[in-house]
């Protein structure tokens, strides 16, 4: 009798402790589609999702400040360089989930399973079609004399360019990365300023001839009904760089289970749910990104298929300090 009661308890405990529970999600994403994602999870599991939104770095600081008492179960943020920083600071714990390991390609997750990529963005070249410049085919092209005074770029302190350069350091070495950064700086049409959207607008207006931007900024403009956005898109030629070589640089939105997660089983269940077909589609579409499982949908699917570089995303973090140093020496502010 005692044994069977114990057995029943054993069988019931994990279920009841999950189903009665709540999940605290710290997210740097703010898209309407995310709410449908959370609702479906609650319907399927009975687990209530509490959302705490904030900027990426602010959320990381908050989790660290809360320490062992942090109510956070999961942190969702963007760019592997930032996920790596969070991991270095001790924000995450390693997760052993056969589902996540099977669904998230190895190069899009931390080697110790501290974080997992959930959607992808490609860093593409946009150029002004009407300008008659040679269409670039590689990132290296942007350092060539053909683009003198025509390149606009975002600041080097931004994580996207740090991750891009970190990838180059990994594949081409410090020296080649330095030469590239110096060449691009020589080609600047103006001092680095603004976000990726600002670069795309500057290319369309003719202030510059070429830039680099993440695909979701393009997707947003392609989906926009604003005539000004349509005019920008009409001016742009889009290139997925390095298609004959190592492939286009891709980065991720991703998430990890926090080190002191009060509800680890629910957190893992939620992470697994995010890699389901249903969740992947909403998660990626919410920000015009590529899913890590399945094909692109929405406006960016019009950009077509491309070959992506498959170096492990953790490299973008590991090489970050070197990237900072090279940008600094090259005078890329
Ligand atoms: Fe962004």
PDB file of N, CA and C and ligand atoms in Angstrom, residues 31 78 121 154 158 160 195-196 214 216-217 220 287, ligand 1:
ATOM      1  N   UNK A  31       6.833  41.492 -29.813  1.00  0.00           N
ATOM      2  CA  UNK A  31       6.001  41.373 -31.010  1.00  0.00           C
ATOM      3  C   UNK A  31       4.647  40.805 -30.629  1.00  0.00           C
ATOM      4  N   UNK A  78      18.665  38.660 -28.467  1.00  0.00           N
ATOM      5  CA  UNK A  78      19.163  38.549 -29.839  1.00  0.00           C
ATOM      6  C   UNK A  78      20.672  38.652 -29.903  1.00  0.00           C
ATOM      7  N   UNK A 121      18.826  35.519 -38.581  1.00  0.00           N
ATOM      8  CA  UNK A 121      18.851  36.704 -39.429  1.00  0.00           C
ATOM      9  C   UNK A 121      20.156  36.669 -40.209  1.00  0.00           C
ATOM     10  N   UNK A 154      26.932  50.956 -39.790  1.00  0.00           N
ATOM     11  CA  UNK A 154      26.548  51.172 -38.412  1.00  0.00           C
ATOM     12  C   UNK A 154      27.810  51.212 -37.540  1.00  0.00           C
ATOM     13  N   UNK A 158      28.092  48.374 -32.071  1.00  0.00           N
ATOM     14  CA  UNK A 158      26.893  47.546 -32.208  1.00  0.00           C
ATOM     15  C   UNK A 158      27.272  46.070 -32.320  1.00  0.00           C
ATOM     16  N   UNK A 160      25.964  43.606 -33.873  1.00  0.00           N
ATOM     17  CA  UNK A 160      25.860  42.922 -35.172  1.00  0.00           C
ATOM     18  C   UNK A 160      27.173  42.971 -35.948  1.00  0.00           C
ATOM     19  N   UNK A 195      20.852  53.097 -37.038  1.00  0.00           N
ATOM     20  CA  UNK A 195      20.694  51.636 -37.036  1.00  0.00           C
ATOM     21  C   UNK A 195      20.660  51.104 -38.466  1.00  0.00           C
ATOM     22  N   UNK A 196      20.339  49.835 -38.621  1.00  0.00           N
ATOM     23  CA  UNK A 196      20.355  49.236 -39.961  1.00  0.00           C
ATOM     24  C   UNK A 196      19.342  49.904 -40.903  1.00  0.00           C
ATOM     25  N   UNK A 214      20.793  43.643 -41.464  1.00  0.00           N
ATOM     26  CA  UNK A 214      20.134  42.368 -41.155  1.00  0.00           C
ATOM     27  C   UNK A 214      18.840  42.247 -41.958  1.00  0.00           C
ATOM     28  N   UNK A 216      15.915  41.207 -41.309  1.00  0.00           N
ATOM     29  CA  UNK A 216      14.590  41.551 -40.780  1.00  0.00           C
ATOM     30  C   UNK A 216      14.275  43.033 -40.936  1.00  0.00           C
ATOM     31  N   UNK A 217      15.325  43.878 -41.036  1.00  0.00           N
ATOM     32  CA  UNK A 217      15.073  45.300 -41.313  1.00  0.00           C
ATOM     33  C   UNK A 217      14.501  45.445 -42.725  1.00  0.00           C
ATOM     34  N   UNK A 220      10.842  44.159 -42.728  1.00  0.00           N
ATOM     35  CA  UNK A 220       9.928  45.161 -42.179  1.00  0.00           C
ATOM     36  C   UNK A 220       9.543  46.172 -43.253  1.00  0.00           C
ATOM     37  N   UNK A 287       9.284  38.749 -36.247  1.00  0.00           N
ATOM     38  CA  UNK A 287      10.348  39.723 -36.519  1.00  0.00           C
ATOM     39  C   UNK A 287      10.959  39.514 -37.905  1.00  0.00           C
TER      40      UNK A 287
HETATM   41 FE1  LIG B   1      18.109  44.850 -34.661  1.00  0.00          FE
END
